[in-house]
PDB file of C-alpha atoms in Angstrom:
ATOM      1  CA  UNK A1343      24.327  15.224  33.385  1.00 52.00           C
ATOM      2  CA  UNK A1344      22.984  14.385  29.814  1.00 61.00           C
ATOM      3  CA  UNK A1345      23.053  11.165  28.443  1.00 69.00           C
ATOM      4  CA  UNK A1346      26.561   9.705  26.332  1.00 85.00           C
ATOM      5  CA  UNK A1347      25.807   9.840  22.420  1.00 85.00           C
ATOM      6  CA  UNK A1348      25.253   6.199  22.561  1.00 90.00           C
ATOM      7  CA  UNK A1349      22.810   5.630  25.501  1.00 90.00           C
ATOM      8  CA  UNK A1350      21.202   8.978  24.091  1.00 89.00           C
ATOM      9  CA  UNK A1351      20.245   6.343  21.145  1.00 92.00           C
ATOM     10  CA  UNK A1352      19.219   3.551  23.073  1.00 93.00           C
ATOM     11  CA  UNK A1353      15.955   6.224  24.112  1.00 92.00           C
ATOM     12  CA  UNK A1354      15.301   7.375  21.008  1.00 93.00           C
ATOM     13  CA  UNK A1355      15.133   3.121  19.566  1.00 94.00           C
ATOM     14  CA  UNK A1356      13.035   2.905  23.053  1.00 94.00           C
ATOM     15  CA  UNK A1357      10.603   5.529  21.853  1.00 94.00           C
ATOM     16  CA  UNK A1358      10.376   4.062  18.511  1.00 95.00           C
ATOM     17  CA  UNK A1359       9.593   0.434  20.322  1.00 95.00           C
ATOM     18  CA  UNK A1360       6.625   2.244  21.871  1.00 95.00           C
ATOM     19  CA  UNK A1361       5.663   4.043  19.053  1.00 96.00           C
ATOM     20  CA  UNK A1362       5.792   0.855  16.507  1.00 97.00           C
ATOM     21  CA  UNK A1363       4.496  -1.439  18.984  1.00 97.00           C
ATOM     22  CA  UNK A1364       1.342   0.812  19.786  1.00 97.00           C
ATOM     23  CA  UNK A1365       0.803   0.928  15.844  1.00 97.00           C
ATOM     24  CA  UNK A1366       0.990  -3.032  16.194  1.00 96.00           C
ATOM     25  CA  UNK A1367      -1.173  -3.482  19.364  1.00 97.00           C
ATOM     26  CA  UNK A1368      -3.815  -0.753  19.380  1.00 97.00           C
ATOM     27  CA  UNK A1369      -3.933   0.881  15.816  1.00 97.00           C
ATOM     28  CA  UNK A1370      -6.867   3.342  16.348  1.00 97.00           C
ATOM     29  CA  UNK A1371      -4.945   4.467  19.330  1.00 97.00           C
ATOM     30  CA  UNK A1372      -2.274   5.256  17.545  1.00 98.00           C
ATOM     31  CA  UNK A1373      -4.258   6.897  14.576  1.00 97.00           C
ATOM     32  CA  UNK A1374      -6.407   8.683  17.847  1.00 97.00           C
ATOM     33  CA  UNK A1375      -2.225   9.930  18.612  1.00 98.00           C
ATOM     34  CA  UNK A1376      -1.716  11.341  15.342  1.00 98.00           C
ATOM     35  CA  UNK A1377      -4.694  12.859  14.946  1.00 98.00           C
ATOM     36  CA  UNK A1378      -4.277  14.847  18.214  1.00 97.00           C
ATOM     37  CA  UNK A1379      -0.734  15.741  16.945  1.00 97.00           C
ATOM     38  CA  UNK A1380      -1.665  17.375  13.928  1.00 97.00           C
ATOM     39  CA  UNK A1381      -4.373  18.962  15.589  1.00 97.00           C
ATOM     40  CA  UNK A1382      -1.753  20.507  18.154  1.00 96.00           C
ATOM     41  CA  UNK A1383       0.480  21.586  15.054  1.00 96.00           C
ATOM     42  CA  UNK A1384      -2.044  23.571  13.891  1.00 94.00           C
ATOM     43  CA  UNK A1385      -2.944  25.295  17.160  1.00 94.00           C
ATOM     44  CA  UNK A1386       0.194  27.183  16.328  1.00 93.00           C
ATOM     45  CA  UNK A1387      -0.670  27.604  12.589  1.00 92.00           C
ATOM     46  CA  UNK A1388      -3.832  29.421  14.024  1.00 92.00           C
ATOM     47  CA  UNK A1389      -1.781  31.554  16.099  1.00 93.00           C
ATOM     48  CA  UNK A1390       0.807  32.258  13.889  1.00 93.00           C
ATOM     49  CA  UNK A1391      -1.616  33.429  11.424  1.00 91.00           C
ATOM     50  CA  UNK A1392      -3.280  36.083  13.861  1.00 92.00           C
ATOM     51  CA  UNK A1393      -0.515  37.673  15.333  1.00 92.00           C
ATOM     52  CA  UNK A1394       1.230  38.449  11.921  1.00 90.00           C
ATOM     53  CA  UNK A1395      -1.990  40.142   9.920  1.00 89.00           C
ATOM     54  CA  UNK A1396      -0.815  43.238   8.780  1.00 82.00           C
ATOM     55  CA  UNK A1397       2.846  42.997   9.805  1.00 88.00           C
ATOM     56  CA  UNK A1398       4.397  41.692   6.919  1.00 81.00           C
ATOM     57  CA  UNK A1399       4.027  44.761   5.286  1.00 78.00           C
ATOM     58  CA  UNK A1400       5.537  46.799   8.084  1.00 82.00           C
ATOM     59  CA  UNK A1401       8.700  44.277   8.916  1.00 83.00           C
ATOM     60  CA  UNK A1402       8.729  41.098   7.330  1.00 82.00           C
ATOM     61  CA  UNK A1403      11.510  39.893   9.562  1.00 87.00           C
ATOM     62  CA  UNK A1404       9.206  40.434  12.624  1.00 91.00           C
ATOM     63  CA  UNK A1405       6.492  38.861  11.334  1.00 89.00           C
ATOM     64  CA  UNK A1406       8.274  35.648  11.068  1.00 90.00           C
ATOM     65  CA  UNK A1407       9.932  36.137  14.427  1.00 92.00           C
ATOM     66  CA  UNK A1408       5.728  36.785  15.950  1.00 92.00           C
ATOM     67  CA  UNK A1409       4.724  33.300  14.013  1.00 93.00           C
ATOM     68  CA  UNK A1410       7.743  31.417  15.185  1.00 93.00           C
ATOM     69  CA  UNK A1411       7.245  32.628  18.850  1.00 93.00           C
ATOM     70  CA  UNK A1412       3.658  31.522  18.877  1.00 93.00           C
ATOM     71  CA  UNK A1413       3.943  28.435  17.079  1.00 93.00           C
ATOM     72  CA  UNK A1414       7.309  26.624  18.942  1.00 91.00           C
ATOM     73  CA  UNK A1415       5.091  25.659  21.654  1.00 90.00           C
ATOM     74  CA  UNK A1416       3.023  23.544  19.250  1.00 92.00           C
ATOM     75  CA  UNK A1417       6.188  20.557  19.644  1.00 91.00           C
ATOM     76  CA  UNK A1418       6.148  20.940  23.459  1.00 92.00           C
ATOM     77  CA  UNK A1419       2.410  19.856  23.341  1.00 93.00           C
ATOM     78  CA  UNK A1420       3.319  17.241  21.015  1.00 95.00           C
ATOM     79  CA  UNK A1421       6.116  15.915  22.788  1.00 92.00           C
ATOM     80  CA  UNK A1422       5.209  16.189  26.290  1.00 93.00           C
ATOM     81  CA  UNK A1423       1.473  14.673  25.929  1.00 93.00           C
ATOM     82  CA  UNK A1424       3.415  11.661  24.218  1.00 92.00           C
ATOM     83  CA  UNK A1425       1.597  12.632  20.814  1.00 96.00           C
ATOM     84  CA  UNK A1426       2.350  11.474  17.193  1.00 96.00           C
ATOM     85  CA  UNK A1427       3.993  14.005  14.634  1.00 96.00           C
ATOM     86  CA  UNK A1428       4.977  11.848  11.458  1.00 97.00           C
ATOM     87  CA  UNK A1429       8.262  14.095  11.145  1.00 95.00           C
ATOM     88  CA  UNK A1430       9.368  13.398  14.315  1.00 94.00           C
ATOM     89  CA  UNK A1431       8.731   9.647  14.165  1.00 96.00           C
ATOM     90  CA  UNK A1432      10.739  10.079  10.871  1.00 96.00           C
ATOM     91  CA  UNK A1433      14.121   9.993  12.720  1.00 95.00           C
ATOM     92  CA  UNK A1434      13.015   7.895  16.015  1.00 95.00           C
ATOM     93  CA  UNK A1435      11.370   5.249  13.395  1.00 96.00           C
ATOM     94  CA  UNK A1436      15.244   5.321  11.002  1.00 97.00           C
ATOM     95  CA  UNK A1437      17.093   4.621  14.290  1.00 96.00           C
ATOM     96  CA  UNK A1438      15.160   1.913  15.084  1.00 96.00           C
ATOM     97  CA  UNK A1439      15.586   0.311  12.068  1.00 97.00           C
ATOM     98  CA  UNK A1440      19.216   1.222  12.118  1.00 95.00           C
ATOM     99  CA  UNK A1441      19.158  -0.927  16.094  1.00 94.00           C
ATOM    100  CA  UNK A1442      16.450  -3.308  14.606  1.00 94.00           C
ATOM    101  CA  UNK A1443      13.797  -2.637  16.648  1.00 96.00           C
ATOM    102  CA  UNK A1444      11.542  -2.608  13.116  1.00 97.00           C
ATOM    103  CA  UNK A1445      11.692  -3.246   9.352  1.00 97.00           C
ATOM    104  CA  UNK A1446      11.864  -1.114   6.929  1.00 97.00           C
ATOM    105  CA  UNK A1447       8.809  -2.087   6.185  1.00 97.00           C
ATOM    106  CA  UNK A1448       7.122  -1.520   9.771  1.00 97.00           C
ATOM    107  CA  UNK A1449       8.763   1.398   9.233  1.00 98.00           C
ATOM    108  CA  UNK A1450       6.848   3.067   5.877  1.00 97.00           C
ATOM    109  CA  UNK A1451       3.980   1.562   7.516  1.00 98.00           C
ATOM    110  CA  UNK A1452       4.296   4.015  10.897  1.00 97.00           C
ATOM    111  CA  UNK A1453       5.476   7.044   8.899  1.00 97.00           C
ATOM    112  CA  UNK A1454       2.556   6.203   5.967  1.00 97.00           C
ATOM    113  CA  UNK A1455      -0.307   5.807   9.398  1.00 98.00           C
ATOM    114  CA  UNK A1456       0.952   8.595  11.077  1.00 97.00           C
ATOM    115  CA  UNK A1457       0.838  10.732   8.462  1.00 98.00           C
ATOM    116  CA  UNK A1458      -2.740   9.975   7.922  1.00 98.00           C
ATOM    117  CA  UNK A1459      -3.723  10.446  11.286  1.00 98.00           C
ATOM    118  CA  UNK A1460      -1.882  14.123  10.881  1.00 98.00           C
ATOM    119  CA  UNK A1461      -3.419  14.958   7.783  1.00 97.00           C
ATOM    120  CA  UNK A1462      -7.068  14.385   9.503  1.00 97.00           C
ATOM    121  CA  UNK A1463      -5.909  16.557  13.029  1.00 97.00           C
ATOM    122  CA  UNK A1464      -4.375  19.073  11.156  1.00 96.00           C
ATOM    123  CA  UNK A1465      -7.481  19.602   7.875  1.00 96.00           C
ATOM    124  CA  UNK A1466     -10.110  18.973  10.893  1.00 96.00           C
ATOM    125  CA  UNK A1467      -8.884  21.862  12.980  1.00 96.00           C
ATOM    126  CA  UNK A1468      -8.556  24.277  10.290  1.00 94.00           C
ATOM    127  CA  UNK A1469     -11.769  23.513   8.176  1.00 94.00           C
ATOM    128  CA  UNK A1470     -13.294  24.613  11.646  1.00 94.00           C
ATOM    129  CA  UNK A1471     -11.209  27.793  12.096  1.00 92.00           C
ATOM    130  CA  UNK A1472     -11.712  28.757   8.922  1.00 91.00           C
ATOM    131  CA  UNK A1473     -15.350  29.198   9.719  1.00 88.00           C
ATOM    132  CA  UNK A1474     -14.803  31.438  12.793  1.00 82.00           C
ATOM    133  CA  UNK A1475     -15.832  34.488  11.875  1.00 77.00           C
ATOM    134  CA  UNK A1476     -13.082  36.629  13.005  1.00 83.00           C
ATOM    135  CA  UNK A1477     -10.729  34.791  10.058  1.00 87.00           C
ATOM    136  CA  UNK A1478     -13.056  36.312   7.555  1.00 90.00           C
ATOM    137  CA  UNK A1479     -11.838  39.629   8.643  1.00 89.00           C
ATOM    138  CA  UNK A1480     -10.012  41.236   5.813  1.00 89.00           C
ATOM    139  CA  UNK A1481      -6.603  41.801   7.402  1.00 90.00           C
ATOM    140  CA  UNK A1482      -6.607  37.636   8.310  1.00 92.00           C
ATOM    141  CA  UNK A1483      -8.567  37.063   5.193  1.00 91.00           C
ATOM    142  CA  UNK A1484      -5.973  38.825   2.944  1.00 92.00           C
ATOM    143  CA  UNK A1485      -2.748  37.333   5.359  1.00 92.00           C
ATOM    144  CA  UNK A1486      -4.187  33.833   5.155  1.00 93.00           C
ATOM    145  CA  UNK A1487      -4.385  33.707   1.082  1.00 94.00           C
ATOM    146  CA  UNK A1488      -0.922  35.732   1.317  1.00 92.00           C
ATOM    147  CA  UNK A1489       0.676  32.477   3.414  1.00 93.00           C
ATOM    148  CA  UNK A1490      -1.172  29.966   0.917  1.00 95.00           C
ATOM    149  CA  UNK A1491      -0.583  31.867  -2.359  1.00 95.00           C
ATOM    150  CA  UNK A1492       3.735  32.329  -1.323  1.00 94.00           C
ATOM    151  CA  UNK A1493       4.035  28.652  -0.544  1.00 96.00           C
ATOM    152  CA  UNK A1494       2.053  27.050  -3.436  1.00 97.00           C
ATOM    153  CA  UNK A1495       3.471  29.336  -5.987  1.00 96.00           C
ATOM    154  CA  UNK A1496       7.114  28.043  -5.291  1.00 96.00           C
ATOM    155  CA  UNK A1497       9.177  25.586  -7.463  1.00 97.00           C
ATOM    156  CA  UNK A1498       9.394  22.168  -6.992  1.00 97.00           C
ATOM    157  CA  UNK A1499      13.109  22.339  -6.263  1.00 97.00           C
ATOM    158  CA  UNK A1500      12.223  25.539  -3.810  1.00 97.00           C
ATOM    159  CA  UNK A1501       9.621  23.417  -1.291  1.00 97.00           C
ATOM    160  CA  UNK A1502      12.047  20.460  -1.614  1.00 98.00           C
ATOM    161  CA  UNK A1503      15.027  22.487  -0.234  1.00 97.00           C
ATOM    162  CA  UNK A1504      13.410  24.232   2.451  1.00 97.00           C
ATOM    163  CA  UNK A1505      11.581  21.026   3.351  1.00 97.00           C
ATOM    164  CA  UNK A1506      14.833  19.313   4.083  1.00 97.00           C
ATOM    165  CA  UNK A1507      15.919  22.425   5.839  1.00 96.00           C
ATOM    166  CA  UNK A1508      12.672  22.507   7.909  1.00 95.00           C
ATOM    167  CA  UNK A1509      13.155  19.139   9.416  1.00 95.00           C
ATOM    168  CA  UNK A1510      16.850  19.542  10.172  1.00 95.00           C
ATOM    169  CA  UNK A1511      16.409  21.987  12.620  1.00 93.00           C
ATOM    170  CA  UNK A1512      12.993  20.538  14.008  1.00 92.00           C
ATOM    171  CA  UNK A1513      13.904  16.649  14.272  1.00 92.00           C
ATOM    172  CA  UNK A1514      17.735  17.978  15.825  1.00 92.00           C
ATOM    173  CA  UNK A1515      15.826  19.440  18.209  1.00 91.00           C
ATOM    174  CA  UNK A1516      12.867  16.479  18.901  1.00 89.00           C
ATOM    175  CA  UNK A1517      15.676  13.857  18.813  1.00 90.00           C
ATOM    176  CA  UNK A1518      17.747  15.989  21.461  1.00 89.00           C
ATOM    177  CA  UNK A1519      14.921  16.782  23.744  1.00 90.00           C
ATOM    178  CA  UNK A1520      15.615  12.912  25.609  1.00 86.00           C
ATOM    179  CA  UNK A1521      19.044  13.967  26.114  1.00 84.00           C
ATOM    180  CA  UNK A1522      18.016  15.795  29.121  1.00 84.00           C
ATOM    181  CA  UNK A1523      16.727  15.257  32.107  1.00 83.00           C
ATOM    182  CA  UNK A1524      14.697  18.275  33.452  1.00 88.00           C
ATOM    183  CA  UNK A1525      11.485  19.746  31.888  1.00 90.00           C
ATOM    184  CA  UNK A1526      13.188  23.001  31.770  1.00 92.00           C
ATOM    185  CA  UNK A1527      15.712  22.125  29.011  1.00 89.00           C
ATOM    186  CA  UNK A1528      13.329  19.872  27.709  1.00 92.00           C
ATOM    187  CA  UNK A1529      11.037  22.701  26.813  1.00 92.00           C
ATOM    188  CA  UNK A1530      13.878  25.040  25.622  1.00 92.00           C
ATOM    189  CA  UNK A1531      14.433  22.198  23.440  1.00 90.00           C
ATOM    190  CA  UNK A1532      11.230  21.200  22.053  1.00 90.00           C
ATOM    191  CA  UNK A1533      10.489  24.950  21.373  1.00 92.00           C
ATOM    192  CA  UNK A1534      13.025  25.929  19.506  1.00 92.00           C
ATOM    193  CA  UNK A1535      12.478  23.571  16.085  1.00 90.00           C
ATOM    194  CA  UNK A1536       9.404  25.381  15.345  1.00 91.00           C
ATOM    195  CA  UNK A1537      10.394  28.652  16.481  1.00 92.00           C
ATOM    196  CA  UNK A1538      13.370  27.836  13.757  1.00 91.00           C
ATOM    197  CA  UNK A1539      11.409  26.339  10.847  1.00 89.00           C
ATOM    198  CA  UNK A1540       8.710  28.816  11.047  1.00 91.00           C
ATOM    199  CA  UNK A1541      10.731  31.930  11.549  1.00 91.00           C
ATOM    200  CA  UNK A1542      13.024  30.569   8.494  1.00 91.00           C
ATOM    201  CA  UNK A1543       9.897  30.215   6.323  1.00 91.00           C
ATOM    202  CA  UNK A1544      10.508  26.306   5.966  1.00 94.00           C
ATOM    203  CA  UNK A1545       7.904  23.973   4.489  1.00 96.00           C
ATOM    204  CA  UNK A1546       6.887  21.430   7.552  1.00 96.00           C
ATOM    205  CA  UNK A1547       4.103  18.999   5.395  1.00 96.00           C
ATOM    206  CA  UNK A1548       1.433  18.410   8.413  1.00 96.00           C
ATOM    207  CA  UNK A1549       1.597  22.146   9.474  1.00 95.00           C
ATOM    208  CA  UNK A1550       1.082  23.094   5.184  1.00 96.00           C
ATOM    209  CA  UNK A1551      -1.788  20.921   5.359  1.00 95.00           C
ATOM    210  CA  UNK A1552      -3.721  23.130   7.747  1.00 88.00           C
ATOM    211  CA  UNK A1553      -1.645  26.291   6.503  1.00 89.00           C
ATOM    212  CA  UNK A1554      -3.230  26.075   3.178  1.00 95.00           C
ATOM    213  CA  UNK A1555      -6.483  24.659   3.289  1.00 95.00           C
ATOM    214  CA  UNK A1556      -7.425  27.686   4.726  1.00 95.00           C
ATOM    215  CA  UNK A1557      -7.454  30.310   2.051  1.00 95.00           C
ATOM    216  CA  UNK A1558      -8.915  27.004  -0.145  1.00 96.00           C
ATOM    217  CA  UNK A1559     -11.718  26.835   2.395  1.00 96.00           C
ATOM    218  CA  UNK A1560     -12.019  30.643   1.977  1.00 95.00           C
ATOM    219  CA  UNK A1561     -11.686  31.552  -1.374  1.00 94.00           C
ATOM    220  CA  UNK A1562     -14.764  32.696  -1.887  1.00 93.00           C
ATOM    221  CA  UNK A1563     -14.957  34.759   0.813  1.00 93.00           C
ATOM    222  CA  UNK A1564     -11.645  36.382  -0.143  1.00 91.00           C
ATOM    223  CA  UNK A1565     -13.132  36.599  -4.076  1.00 91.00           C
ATOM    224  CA  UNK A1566     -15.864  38.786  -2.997  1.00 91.00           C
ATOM    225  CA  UNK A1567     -14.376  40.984  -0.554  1.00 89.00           C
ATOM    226  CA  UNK A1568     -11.295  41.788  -3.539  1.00 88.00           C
ATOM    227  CA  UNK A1569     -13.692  41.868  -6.440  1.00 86.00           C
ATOM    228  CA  UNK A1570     -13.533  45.793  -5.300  1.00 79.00           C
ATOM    229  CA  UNK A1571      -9.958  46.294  -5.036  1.00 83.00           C
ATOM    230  CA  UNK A1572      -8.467  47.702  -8.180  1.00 79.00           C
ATOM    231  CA  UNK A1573      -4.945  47.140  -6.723  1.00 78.00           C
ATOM    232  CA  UNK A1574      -5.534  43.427  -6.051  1.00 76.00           C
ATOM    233  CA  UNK A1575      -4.831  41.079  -8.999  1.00 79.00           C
ATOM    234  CA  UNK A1576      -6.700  37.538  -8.088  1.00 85.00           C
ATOM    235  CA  UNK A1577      -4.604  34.745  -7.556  1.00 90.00           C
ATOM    236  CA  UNK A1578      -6.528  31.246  -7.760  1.00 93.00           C
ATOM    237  CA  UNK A1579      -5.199  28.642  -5.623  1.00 96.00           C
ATOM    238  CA  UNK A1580      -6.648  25.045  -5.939  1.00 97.00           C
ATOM    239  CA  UNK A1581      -6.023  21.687  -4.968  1.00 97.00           C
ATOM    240  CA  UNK A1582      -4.172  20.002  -7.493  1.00 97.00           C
ATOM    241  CA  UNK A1583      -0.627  19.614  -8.630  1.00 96.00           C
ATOM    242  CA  UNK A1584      -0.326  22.533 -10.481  1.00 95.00           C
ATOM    243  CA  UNK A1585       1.394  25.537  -9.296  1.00 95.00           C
ATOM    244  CA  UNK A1586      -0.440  26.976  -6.829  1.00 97.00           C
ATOM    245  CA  UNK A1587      -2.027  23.830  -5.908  1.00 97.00           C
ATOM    246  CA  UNK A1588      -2.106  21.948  -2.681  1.00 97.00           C
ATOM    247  CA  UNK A1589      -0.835  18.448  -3.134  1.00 97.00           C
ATOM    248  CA  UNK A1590       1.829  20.121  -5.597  1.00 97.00           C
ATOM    249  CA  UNK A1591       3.056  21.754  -2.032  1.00 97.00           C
ATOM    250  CA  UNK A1592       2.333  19.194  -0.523  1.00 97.00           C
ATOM    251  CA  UNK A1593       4.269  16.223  -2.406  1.00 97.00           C
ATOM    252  CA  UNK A1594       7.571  18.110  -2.290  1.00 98.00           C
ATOM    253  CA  UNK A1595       7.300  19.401   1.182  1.00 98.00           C
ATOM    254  CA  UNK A1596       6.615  15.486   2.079  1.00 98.00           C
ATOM    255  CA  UNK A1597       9.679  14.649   0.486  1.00 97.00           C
ATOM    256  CA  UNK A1598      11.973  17.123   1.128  1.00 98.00           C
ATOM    257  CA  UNK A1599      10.814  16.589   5.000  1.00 97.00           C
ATOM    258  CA  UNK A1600      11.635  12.676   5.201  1.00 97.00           C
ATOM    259  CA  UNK A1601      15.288  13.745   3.602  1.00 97.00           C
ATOM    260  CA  UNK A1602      15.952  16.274   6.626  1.00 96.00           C
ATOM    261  CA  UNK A1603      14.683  14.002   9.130  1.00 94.00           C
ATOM    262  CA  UNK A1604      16.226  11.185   8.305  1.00 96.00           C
ATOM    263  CA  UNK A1605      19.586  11.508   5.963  1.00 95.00           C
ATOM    264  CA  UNK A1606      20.756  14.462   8.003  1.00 96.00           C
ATOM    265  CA  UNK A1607      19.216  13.902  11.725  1.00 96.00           C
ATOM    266  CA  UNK A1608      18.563  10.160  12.356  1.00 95.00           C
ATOM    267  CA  UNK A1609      21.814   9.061   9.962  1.00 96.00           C
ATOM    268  CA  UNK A1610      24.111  11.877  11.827  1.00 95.00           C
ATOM    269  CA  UNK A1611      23.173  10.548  15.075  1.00 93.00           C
ATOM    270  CA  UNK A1612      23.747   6.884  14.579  1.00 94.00           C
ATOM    271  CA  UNK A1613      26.724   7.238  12.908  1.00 94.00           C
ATOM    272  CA  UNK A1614      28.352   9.810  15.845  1.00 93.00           C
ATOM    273  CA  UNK A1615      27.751   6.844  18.037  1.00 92.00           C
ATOM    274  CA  UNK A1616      30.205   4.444  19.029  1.00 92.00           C
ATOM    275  CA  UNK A1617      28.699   1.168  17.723  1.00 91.00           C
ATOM    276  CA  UNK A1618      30.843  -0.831  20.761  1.00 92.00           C
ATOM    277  CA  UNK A1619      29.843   1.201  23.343  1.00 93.00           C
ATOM    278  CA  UNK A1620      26.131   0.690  21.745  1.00 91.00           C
ATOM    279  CA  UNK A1621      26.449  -2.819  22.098  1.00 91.00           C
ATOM    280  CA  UNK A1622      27.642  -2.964  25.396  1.00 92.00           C
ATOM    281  CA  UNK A1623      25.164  -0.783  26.540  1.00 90.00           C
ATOM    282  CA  UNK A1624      23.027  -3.611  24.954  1.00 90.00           C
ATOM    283  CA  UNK A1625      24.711  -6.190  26.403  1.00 91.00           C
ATOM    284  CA  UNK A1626      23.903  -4.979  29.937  1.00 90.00           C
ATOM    285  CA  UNK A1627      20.086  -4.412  29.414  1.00 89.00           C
ATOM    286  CA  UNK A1628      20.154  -7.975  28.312  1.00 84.00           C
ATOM    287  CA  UNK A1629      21.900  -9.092  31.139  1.00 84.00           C
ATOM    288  CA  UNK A1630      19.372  -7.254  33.489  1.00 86.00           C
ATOM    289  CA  UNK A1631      16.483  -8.368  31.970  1.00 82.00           C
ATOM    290  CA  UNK A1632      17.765 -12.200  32.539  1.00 77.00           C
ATOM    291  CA  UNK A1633      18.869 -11.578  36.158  1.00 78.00           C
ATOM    292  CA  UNK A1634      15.201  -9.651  36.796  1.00 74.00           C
ATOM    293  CA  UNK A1635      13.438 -12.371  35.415  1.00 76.00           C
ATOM    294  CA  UNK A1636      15.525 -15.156  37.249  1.00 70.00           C
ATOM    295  CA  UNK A1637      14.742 -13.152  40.806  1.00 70.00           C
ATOM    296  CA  UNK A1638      11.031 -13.074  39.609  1.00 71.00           C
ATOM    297  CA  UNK A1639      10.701 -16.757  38.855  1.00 71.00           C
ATOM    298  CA  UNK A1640      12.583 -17.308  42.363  1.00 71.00           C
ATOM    299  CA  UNK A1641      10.068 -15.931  44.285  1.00 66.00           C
TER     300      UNK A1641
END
């Protein structure tokens, strides 16, 4: 049986206890934990990106549907190695703070670390990827600047939106993955948020990071092999805030991201909850604890 709505919560505040009180006790380990987790989001950018060279042009739709597939199990490495993904702690940090586990201020702390620790997994992976020779191919060559050159050139407003949308699904689907029991569900679970961001061409910030440093780390490989190509019309992507720039991506992704996680995942979810039965559920751990330690100091 899966757990009530309201002892469903008391996990997800016991996660972010862990998660907040690693940040607190052993820092590096938990920038070591973020690291690996945007290193593990990106093992499903790389895949995504291989299986859908050339398909786009044949069926869009299936194209998404090849990148989703592939990248889904990207969360299940992230949630079953016990790994940080700044979305994720997102809504597990909110409900904490909503159960005062942490501060609001612990709390932009974890999401502002973890995000760090992301950004280095995820731009470390890729920056060595993108040096594989088999990426410089032209089918993953041209797909790769295709990926970079859609999601930069969209409006503020457009990566905002489908930033909130992308963590909706994903975060529903990391915050429900300890209201089951067996690793069966728990997979189904923790696969299908990526499978539905990516599929629905969302914006997810840490996988963007490694999504579109690529064709930056590339460029110039790209330039020369379309200098040739009369039908080509070169599209310059760059860092900046600009449109087709990175951080201008980036910042609205970001933000659009902490909306879905938290407003319409972490708020919905505390809210559903019957604040009674919460604190009676309380009330008993507390009550545990005291007759545990009282046995303890018996003996």
């Amino acid at each position: 049986m899966p757990f009530s709505s309201e002892r469903h919560l008391l996990e997800v505040a016991d996660v972010c206890d862990k998660k907040w009180g690693m940040l607190a006790e052993r820092p590096l380990a938990f920038l070591l934990s973020a690291f690996a987790g945007g290193a593990f989001v990106c093992f499903g950018s790389m895949l995504a990106l291989s299986v859908s060279a050339g398909v786009p042009g044949i069926a869009p739709g299936l194209a998404n549907l090849l990148m989703g597939l592939v990248f889904m199990f990207s969360l299940v490495l992230i949630m079953f190695s016990g790994m940080t993904l700044v979305t994720a702690d997102m809504a597990y940090g909110l409900v904490g703070v909503f159960q005062s586990r942490i501060s609001w201020r612990q709390f932009a702390w974890g999401v502002a670390v973890g995000y760090v620790g992301n950004f280095i997994g995820s731009m470390s992976f890729m920056w060595i990827m993108s040096k594989g020779g088999g990426y410089h191919a032209l089918p993953w060559l041209m797909r790769a600047h295709a990926i970079g050159v859609a999601k930069t050139g969209e409006t503020a407003m457009e990566i905002f939106v489908m930033g909130i949308i992308c963590t909706w699904t994903l975060q529903s689907a990391a915050i429900l993955f300890m209201k089951t029991k067996d690793d069966i569900s728990k997979i189904v679970l923790a696969a299908y948020g990526p499978l539905a961001f990516v599929a629905s061409m969302n914006e997810h910030c840490i996988a963007n990071i490694g999504f579109l440093a690529v064709p930056l780390f590339q460029q110039d490989v790209w330039l020369q092999a379309v200098s040739g190509m009369n039908n080509v019309t070169p599209v310059l992507m760059h860092w900046g805030f600009g449109k087709f720039g990175w951080a201008h991506n980036q910042l609205f992704t970001v933000m659009g991201n902490l909306i879905g996680g938290t407003l319409f995942v972490a708020v919905v979810f505390q809210l559903v909850a019957d604040p009674l039965k919460l604190k009676e559920l309380y009330r008993r751990r507390h009550e545990q604890q005291v007759s545990a330690t009282a046995v303890k100091e018996a003996e």
